[in-house]
Short mmCIF file of C-alpha atoms in Angstrom, two decimals:
data_model
loop_
_atom_site.label_atom_id
_atom_site.label_comp_id
_atom_site.label_asym_id
_atom_site.label_seq_id
_atom_site.Cartn_x
_atom_site.Cartn_y
_atom_site.Cartn_z
CA UNK A 1 6.81 15.14 15.44
CA UNK A 2 5.68 11.42 15.66
CA UNK A 3 6.78 8.22 14.22
CA UNK A 4 4.03 5.49 14.55
CA UNK A 5 4.43 1.60 13.60
CA UNK A 6 2.94 -1.41 14.18
CA UNK A 7 4.71 -4.71 15.56
CA UNK A 8 4.13 -7.93 17.68
CA UNK A 9 4.45 -7.83 21.03
CA UNK A 10 4.71 -10.70 23.38
CA UNK A 11 1.50 -12.30 21.58
CA UNK A 12 -0.68 -9.17 21.10
CA UNK A 13 -0.87 -6.79 18.20
CA UNK A 14 1.33 -3.80 19.09
CA UNK A 15 1.28 0.06 18.29
CA UNK A 16 4.81 1.93 19.08
CA UNK A 17 5.30 5.60 19.00
CA UNK A 18 8.63 7.11 19.01
CA UNK A 19 10.13 10.38 18.58
CA UNK A 20 12.37 11.72 16.05
CA UNK A 21 15.59 10.84 18.19
CA UNK A 22 14.13 7.40 18.30
CA UNK A 23 13.05 7.42 22.01
CA UNK A 24 9.80 5.38 22.33
CA UNK A 25 7.21 7.33 24.09
CA UNK A 26 4.65 4.87 24.32
CA UNK A 27 3.25 1.42 23.12
CA UNK A 28 -0.33 -0.06 23.08
CA UNK A 29 -1.65 -3.26 22.81
CA UNK A 30 -4.53 -4.02 20.34
CA UNK A 31 -6.33 -7.76 20.47
CA UNK A 32 -4.30 -11.11 20.09
CA UNK A 33 -1.62 -11.31 17.72
CA UNK A 34 -2.44 -13.95 14.28
CA UNK A 35 1.14 -14.49 13.33
CA UNK A 36 2.30 -14.47 9.64
CA UNK A 37 2.55 -17.32 7.48
CA UNK A 38 5.15 -15.96 5.11
CA UNK A 39 8.63 -15.58 6.02
CA UNK A 40 8.42 -11.84 4.71
CA UNK A 41 5.38 -10.83 6.70
CA UNK A 42 3.70 -10.96 10.20
CA UNK A 43 0.35 -10.49 11.62
CA UNK A 44 1.09 -6.57 11.59
CA UNK A 45 1.76 -5.75 7.77
CA UNK A 46 -0.68 -3.02 7.22
CA UNK A 47 0.66 0.71 7.96
CA UNK A 48 -0.92 3.00 10.71
CA UNK A 49 -2.77 6.41 8.92
CA UNK A 50 -3.52 9.26 10.56
CA UNK A 51 -5.90 12.22 10.03
CA UNK A 52 -3.55 14.49 12.33
CA UNK A 53 -5.87 14.22 15.22
CA UNK A 54 -6.17 10.16 15.90
CA UNK A 55 -4.18 6.81 14.56
CA UNK A 56 -5.69 4.28 13.05
CA UNK A 57 -4.30 0.60 13.03
CA UNK A 58 -5.27 -2.72 11.43
CA UNK A 59 -4.07 -5.85 11.83
CA UNK A 60 -4.17 -9.75 10.54
CA UNK A 61 -6.27 -10.87 13.53
CA UNK A 62 -9.06 -8.34 12.17
CA UNK A 63 -8.33 -6.03 15.17
CA UNK A 64 -9.25 -2.18 13.72
CA UNK A 65 -8.60 0.44 16.29
CA UNK A 66 -8.65 4.04 16.69
CA UNK A 67 -5.70 5.72 19.20
CA UNK A 68 -5.08 9.31 20.26
CA UNK A 69 -1.79 10.68 20.30
CA UNK A 70 -1.36 9.65 23.98
CA UNK A 71 -1.73 6.27 22.76
CA UNK A 72 -5.40 5.81 24.31
CA UNK A 73 -7.66 3.40 22.39
CA UNK A 74 -10.54 5.34 21.67
CA UNK A 75 -12.30 2.53 20.16
CA UNK A 76 -11.64 -1.07 18.77
CA UNK A 77 -13.46 -3.49 16.47
CA UNK A 78 -12.89 -7.13 15.37
CA UNK A 79 -13.59 -7.37 11.68
CA UNK A 80 -13.65 -11.12 11.85
CA UNK A 81 -16.24 -11.52 14.66
CA UNK A 82 -18.19 -9.07 12.91
CA UNK A 83 -18.48 -10.26 9.57
CA UNK A 84 -16.61 -13.50 9.10
CA UNK A 85 -13.02 -15.36 9.56
CA UNK A 86 -9.85 -14.20 7.26
CA UNK A 87 -9.74 -17.01 4.36
CA UNK A 88 -6.47 -15.41 2.68
CA UNK A 89 -4.05 -17.81 2.06
CA UNK A 90 -1.36 -15.37 3.02
CA UNK A 91 -1.03 -12.62 5.43
CA UNK A 92 -3.29 -9.29 5.39
CA UNK A 93 -1.63 -6.49 3.90
CA UNK A 94 -4.49 -3.81 3.27
CA UNK A 95 -3.88 -0.62 5.36
CA UNK A 96 -6.71 1.26 6.17
CA UNK A 97 -7.48 4.57 4.36
CA UNK A 98 -9.33 8.10 5.71
CA UNK A 99 -11.83 9.70 3.75
CA UNK A 100 -13.09 13.12 5.13
CA UNK A 101 -15.33 11.58 7.91
CA UNK A 102 -14.79 7.86 8.00
CA UNK A 103 -11.82 5.09 8.28
CA UNK A 104 -12.27 2.34 5.54
CA UNK A 105 -10.96 -1.24 5.50
CA UNK A 106 -11.18 -3.70 2.47
CA UNK A 107 -11.39 -7.30 2.87
CA UNK A 108 -11.32 -9.35 -0.25
CA UNK A 109 -10.68 -13.14 0.26
CA UNK A 110 -12.28 -16.42 -0.89
CA UNK A 111 -15.55 -15.74 1.07
CA UNK A 112 -18.04 -12.94 1.20
CA UNK A 113 -15.81 -9.96 0.51
CA UNK A 114 -16.47 -6.04 1.40
CA UNK A 115 -15.75 -2.64 1.98
CA UNK A 116 -16.40 -1.24 5.52
CA UNK A 117 -16.58 2.44 6.93
CA UNK A 118 -16.52 3.53 10.55
CA UNK A 119 -17.03 7.02 11.73
CA UNK A 120 -13.37 8.11 12.84
CA UNK A 121 -14.67 9.89 16.07
CA UNK A 122 -17.33 7.51 17.65
CA UNK A 123 -15.96 4.30 15.70
CA UNK A 124 -19.91 3.46 14.54
CA UNK A 125 -20.31 1.59 11.39
CA UNK A 126 -21.14 4.27 8.73
CA UNK A 127 -21.79 1.88 5.91
CA UNK A 128 -20.84 -1.65 4.95
CA UNK A 129 -20.73 -2.42 0.98
CA UNK A 130 -20.26 -6.19 -0.18
CA UNK A 131 -17.91 -6.64 -3.30
CA UNK A 132 -18.17 -10.28 -4.44
CA UNK A 133 -17.04 -10.81 -8.17
CA UNK A 134 -17.01 -14.44 -8.50
CA UNK A 135 -12.87 -14.59 -9.56
CA UNK A 136 -11.91 -17.91 -9.37
CA UNK A 137 -9.86 -19.24 -6.50
CA UNK A 138 -7.00 -17.36 -5.03
CA UNK A 139 -7.80 -14.56 -7.64
CA UNK A 140 -10.45 -13.69 -5.23
CA UNK A 141 -7.88 -12.54 -2.94
CA UNK A 142 -6.18 -9.23 -2.56
CA UNK A 143 -3.47 -7.73 -0.43
CA UNK A 144 -3.96 -4.40 -2.07
CA UNK A 145 -4.69 -1.05 -0.28
CA UNK A 146 -7.36 1.05 -1.77
CA UNK A 147 -7.09 4.77 -2.76
CA UNK A 148 -9.29 7.87 -2.02
CA UNK A 149 -9.37 10.29 -5.06
CA UNK A 150 -11.59 13.33 -5.66
CA UNK A 151 -13.83 13.12 -8.96
CA UNK A 152 -16.12 15.88 -9.82
CA UNK A 153 -15.94 17.17 -6.12
CA UNK A 154 -16.89 13.94 -4.72
CA UNK A 155 -14.42 11.55 -2.69
CA UNK A 156 -14.14 8.06 -4.52
CA UNK A 157 -12.64 4.96 -3.39
CA UNK A 158 -10.83 2.79 -5.85
CA UNK A 159 -10.24 -0.62 -5.10
CA UNK A 160 -8.39 -3.56 -7.18
CA UNK A 161 -8.79 -6.90 -6.72
CA UNK A 162 -10.81 -10.05 -7.66
CA UNK A 163 -10.02 -9.45 -11.53
CA UNK A 164 -11.88 -5.90 -11.19
CA UNK A 165 -11.22 -2.26 -10.42
CA UNK A 166 -14.03 -0.73 -8.64
CA UNK A 167 -15.06 2.80 -7.74
CA UNK A 168 -16.90 3.54 -4.37
CA UNK A 169 -18.69 6.68 -3.31
CA UNK A 170 -17.00 7.36 -0.18
CA UNK A 171 -20.47 8.77 1.34
CA UNK A 172 -22.13 5.44 1.41
CA UNK A 173 -19.95 2.77 -0.24
CA UNK A 174 -21.91 2.18 -3.39
CA UNK A 175 -20.28 1.16 -6.40
CA UNK A 176 -20.10 3.43 -9.26
CA UNK A 177 -18.27 1.93 -11.56
CA UNK A 178 -16.02 -1.15 -12.44
CA UNK A 179 -13.62 -2.25 -15.22
CA UNK A 180 -13.37 -5.84 -15.66
CA UNK A 181 -11.33 -7.99 -17.88
CA UNK A 182 -8.17 -8.08 -16.06
CA UNK A 183 -8.04 -11.78 -16.03
CA UNK A 184 -9.23 -12.73 -19.35
CA UNK A 185 -7.92 -16.44 -19.24
CA UNK A 186 -9.29 -16.94 -15.82
CA UNK A 187 -6.33 -17.55 -14.01
CA UNK A 188 -6.66 -19.01 -10.84
CA UNK A 189 -3.88 -17.39 -9.06
CA UNK A 190 -3.78 -14.01 -10.08
CA UNK A 191 -3.96 -12.59 -6.47
CA UNK A 192 -3.33 -8.81 -6.21
CA UNK A 193 -0.45 -7.25 -4.19
CA UNK A 194 0.66 -3.96 -5.81
CA UNK A 195 -1.78 -1.18 -5.36
CA UNK A 196 -3.23 1.39 -7.61
CA UNK A 197 -2.07 5.02 -8.12
CA UNK A 198 -3.88 7.97 -9.51
CA UNK A 199 -3.35 11.47 -11.14
CA UNK A 200 -4.89 13.81 -13.38
CA UNK A 201 -7.76 11.53 -13.67
CA UNK A 202 -6.28 8.58 -14.31
CA UNK A 203 -6.02 5.56 -12.11
CA UNK A 204 -3.19 2.98 -13.06
CA UNK A 205 -3.96 -0.33 -11.93
CA UNK A 206 -1.23 -3.30 -11.78
CA UNK A 207 -2.56 -6.80 -12.17
CA UNK A 208 -1.83 -10.21 -13.28
CA UNK A 209 0.76 -10.94 -10.61
CA UNK A 210 2.55 -7.56 -11.67
CA UNK A 211 2.13 -8.45 -15.36
CA UNK A 212 0.15 -5.72 -16.58
CA UNK A 213 -1.01 -2.00 -16.16
CA UNK A 214 -4.22 -0.85 -17.06
CA UNK A 215 -4.99 3.06 -17.35
CA UNK A 216 -8.47 3.93 -16.55
CA UNK A 217 -10.16 7.20 -16.76
CA UNK A 218 -12.08 8.44 -13.98
CA UNK A 219 -15.89 8.67 -14.20
CA UNK A 220 -18.79 7.24 -16.01
CA UNK A 221 -21.46 4.93 -14.35
CA UNK A 222 -21.90 0.79 -14.26
CA UNK A 223 -19.39 -1.19 -16.72
CA UNK A 224 -16.93 1.04 -18.12
CA UNK A 225 -14.07 -1.29 -19.47
CA UNK A 226 -15.46 -0.51 -22.93
CA UNK A 227 -15.15 3.40 -22.66
CA UNK A 228 -12.99 4.25 -19.97
CA UNK A 229 -9.63 2.19 -20.46
CA UNK A 230 -6.98 4.53 -21.66
CA UNK A 231 -4.41 1.92 -22.35
CA UNK A 232 -3.38 -1.21 -21.17
CA UNK A 233 0.06 -3.21 -21.53
CA UNK A 234 1.99 -6.13 -20.78
CA UNK A 235 4.84 -5.73 -19.02
CA UNK A 236 8.50 -7.01 -19.64
CA UNK A 237 9.44 -7.31 -16.08
CA UNK A 238 6.96 -8.28 -13.30
CA UNK A 239 5.96 -5.99 -10.62
CA UNK A 240 4.06 -8.48 -8.49
CA UNK A 241 4.53 -6.72 -5.17
CA UNK A 242 6.08 -3.20 -5.35
CA UNK A 243 3.24 -0.54 -6.25
CA UNK A 244 4.01 1.75 -9.05
CA UNK A 245 4.70 5.93 -8.45
CA UNK A 246 3.21 8.19 -10.21
CA UNK A 247 4.76 11.75 -10.46
CA UNK A 248 4.36 14.60 -13.25
CA UNK A 249 2.49 12.64 -15.58
CA UNK A 250 5.31 9.52 -15.54
CA UNK A 251 4.41 6.21 -14.00
CA UNK A 252 7.62 4.30 -12.45
CA UNK A 253 7.48 0.62 -12.15
CA UNK A 254 9.98 -1.18 -10.18
CA UNK A 255 9.90 -4.99 -11.19
CA UNK A 256 10.51 -7.61 -8.70
CA UNK A 257 14.40 -8.12 -9.93
CA UNK A 258 15.20 -4.35 -9.98
CA UNK A 259 14.20 -3.19 -13.50
CA UNK A 260 13.20 0.11 -13.53
CA UNK A 261 10.50 1.26 -16.23
CA UNK A 262 9.17 4.87 -16.90
CA UNK A 263 5.75 5.20 -18.62
CA UNK A 264 3.95 7.97 -20.09
CA UNK A 265 0.72 8.44 -18.13
CA UNK A 266 -1.31 9.46 -21.06
CA UNK A 267 -0.24 6.98 -23.67
CA UNK A 268 1.25 4.28 -21.91
CA UNK A 269 4.57 4.53 -23.90
CA UNK A 270 7.53 2.91 -22.14
CA UNK A 271 9.81 6.13 -22.22
CA UNK A 272 12.91 4.30 -20.61
CA UNK A 273 13.78 1.44 -18.63
CA UNK A 274 17.01 0.17 -17.04
CA UNK A 275 18.09 -2.70 -14.50
CA UNK A 276 19.76 -1.53 -11.32
CA UNK A 277 21.94 -4.55 -10.43
CA UNK A 278 21.70 -8.37 -10.97
CA UNK A 279 21.21 -9.94 -7.61
CA UNK A 280 18.97 -13.25 -6.32
CA UNK A 281 17.16 -11.10 -4.02
CA UNK A 282 14.35 -9.34 -5.04
CA UNK A 283 12.32 -6.17 -4.46
CA UNK A 284 9.26 -5.67 -2.10
CA UNK A 285 9.19 -2.18 -1.37
CA UNK A 286 7.60 0.32 -3.67
CA UNK A 287 9.46 2.95 -5.54
CA UNK A 288 9.58 6.23 -4.10
CA UNK A 289 10.19 9.47 -6.07
CA UNK A 290 11.63 12.54 -3.89
CA UNK A 291 13.67 15.65 -4.91
CA UNK A 292 14.30 14.53 -8.51
CA UNK A 293 15.22 11.14 -7.58
CA UNK A 294 13.90 7.51 -7.71
CA UNK A 295 14.57 5.30 -4.72
CA UNK A 296 14.19 1.62 -4.87
CA UNK A 297 15.05 -0.31 -2.08
CA UNK A 298 16.00 -4.22 -2.04
CA UNK A 299 15.02 -6.42 0.37
CA UNK A 300 18.58 -6.69 1.77
CA UNK A 301 18.19 -2.99 2.40
CA UNK A 302 20.38 -1.75 -0.16
CA UNK A 303 18.71 1.29 -1.69
CA UNK A 304 19.91 2.29 -5.39
CA UNK A 305 18.87 5.94 -6.26
CA UNK A 306 17.94 6.68 -9.94
CA UNK A 307 17.78 10.19 -11.62
CA UNK A 308 14.20 11.26 -12.16
CA UNK A 309 14.97 12.23 -15.82
CA UNK A 310 14.40 11.67 -19.51
CA UNK A 311 16.71 8.54 -19.35
CA UNK A 312 17.75 5.68 -17.01
CA UNK A 313 20.64 7.10 -15.04
CA UNK A 314 21.69 4.78 -11.56
CA UNK A 315 23.11 7.92 -9.27
CA UNK A 316 24.33 5.50 -6.46
CA UNK A 317 23.37 2.46 -4.20
CA UNK A 318 23.60 2.37 -0.68
CA UNK A 319 24.11 -0.39 1.80
CA UNK A 320 22.11 -0.69 5.23
CA UNK A 321 22.38 -3.77 7.05
CA UNK A 322 21.73 -6.97 4.90
CA UNK A 323 18.48 -7.05 7.23
CA UNK A 324 14.97 -8.10 5.78
CA UNK A 325 13.67 -4.93 4.20
CA UNK A 326 9.80 -5.20 2.57
CA UNK A 327 8.53 -2.06 3.91
CA UNK A 328 8.43 0.91 1.88
CA UNK A 329 10.84 3.62 2.73
CA UNK A 330 9.21 7.14 3.88
CA UNK A 331 10.54 10.37 3.19
CA UNK A 332 9.52 13.13 5.33
CA UNK A 333 11.03 16.16 7.39
CA UNK A 334 14.46 15.40 5.23
CA UNK A 335 14.81 12.02 6.82
CA UNK A 336 14.35 8.61 5.28
CA UNK A 337 12.44 5.98 7.81
CA UNK A 338 13.70 2.32 6.68
CA UNK A 339 11.85 -0.35 8.69
CA UNK A 340 13.84 -3.47 8.66
CA UNK A 341 12.61 -7.02 10.20
CA UNK A 342 14.37 -5.92 13.03
CA UNK A 343 15.04 -2.02 13.33
CA UNK A 344 13.58 1.31 12.15
CA UNK A 345 16.42 3.53 11.14
CA UNK A 346 16.28 7.42 10.34
CA UNK A 347 19.03 8.71 7.85
CA UNK A 348 19.36 12.50 7.19
CA UNK A 349 21.59 15.19 8.14
CA UNK A 350 21.88 15.92 11.77
CA UNK A 351 21.02 19.41 11.13
CA UNK A 352 17.49 18.97 9.55
CA UNK A 353 15.12 21.61 10.66
CA UNK A 354 12.50 20.70 13.66
CA UNK A 355 14.91 17.75 14.62
CA UNK A 356 17.27 17.67 17.58
CA UNK A 357 18.43 13.92 17.08
CA UNK A 358 21.66 12.23 15.48
CA UNK A 359 21.11 10.72 11.87
CA UNK A 360 20.21 7.22 12.97
#
């Protein structure tokens, strides 16, 4: 029953908590803001995450914090002061992720890169694992968010960046396996933005500035490049920023210019594709699949709705405000939450169960 988001508040990193009516319940400041460089970004890009007990937030300034649901800061660390300054050319995009016991942050830049885990309750560092893979120049930098999967009963953290996919034991951070070869020509500018997805024992990793998809079977040890790649393909339309969606054995990819493609998870075959609308603006938000439909939100806030079926079929398009939208919409409790550069919109029926507010 709470909506939590991050933003800058008067030169500081901020956390806002709203109820379902849009009423602000509290706000909290977490260290000094490090403003964004890109016109499409800020110092507060990473999403908040919760285990239902506490809230965890991360900022470009290096501040990682845990708050309770009243907004009280339970613990706080600054990763830059602890482990070295951020050397990304652009703005931190990696969100923290949760395992059963830890909150984990990935720092992948032109310098010592690493994964670090903190106990969710105490904030005590549990482990830190260096992840230095000698990728050239900007290719060493990653804005992706890791994913946590269960493989053979064990929690595994899968990370994309620096020309590799690596899998780490969530208990201690140790690398279990890796796939290399994502950048065979040594392109120095293959930084990563789109994050991986996984289902049915297969991880799908975007790379090459959204130009390729690589499907990897979970398991194994060491370098599994030759043994565990299920398929790899070059895309007809680059999806540099949007992450794929994976539902019911289908991988949905939204290209930067609005080409929606559907691939078979097992074979990599393109089942269908179509372009929603020719336009000068790009797509940064990731596709979302909900209730048999695929939602694609363009940077001007226009959302296209396609059918989740055996062919490309555009069902409709909905205008919003013309404000910049780069965040992926959130579908929850019969509502769609869309964050623009200026506002947060809640869209849905007034009679949605458990809610008392209006539609916006």
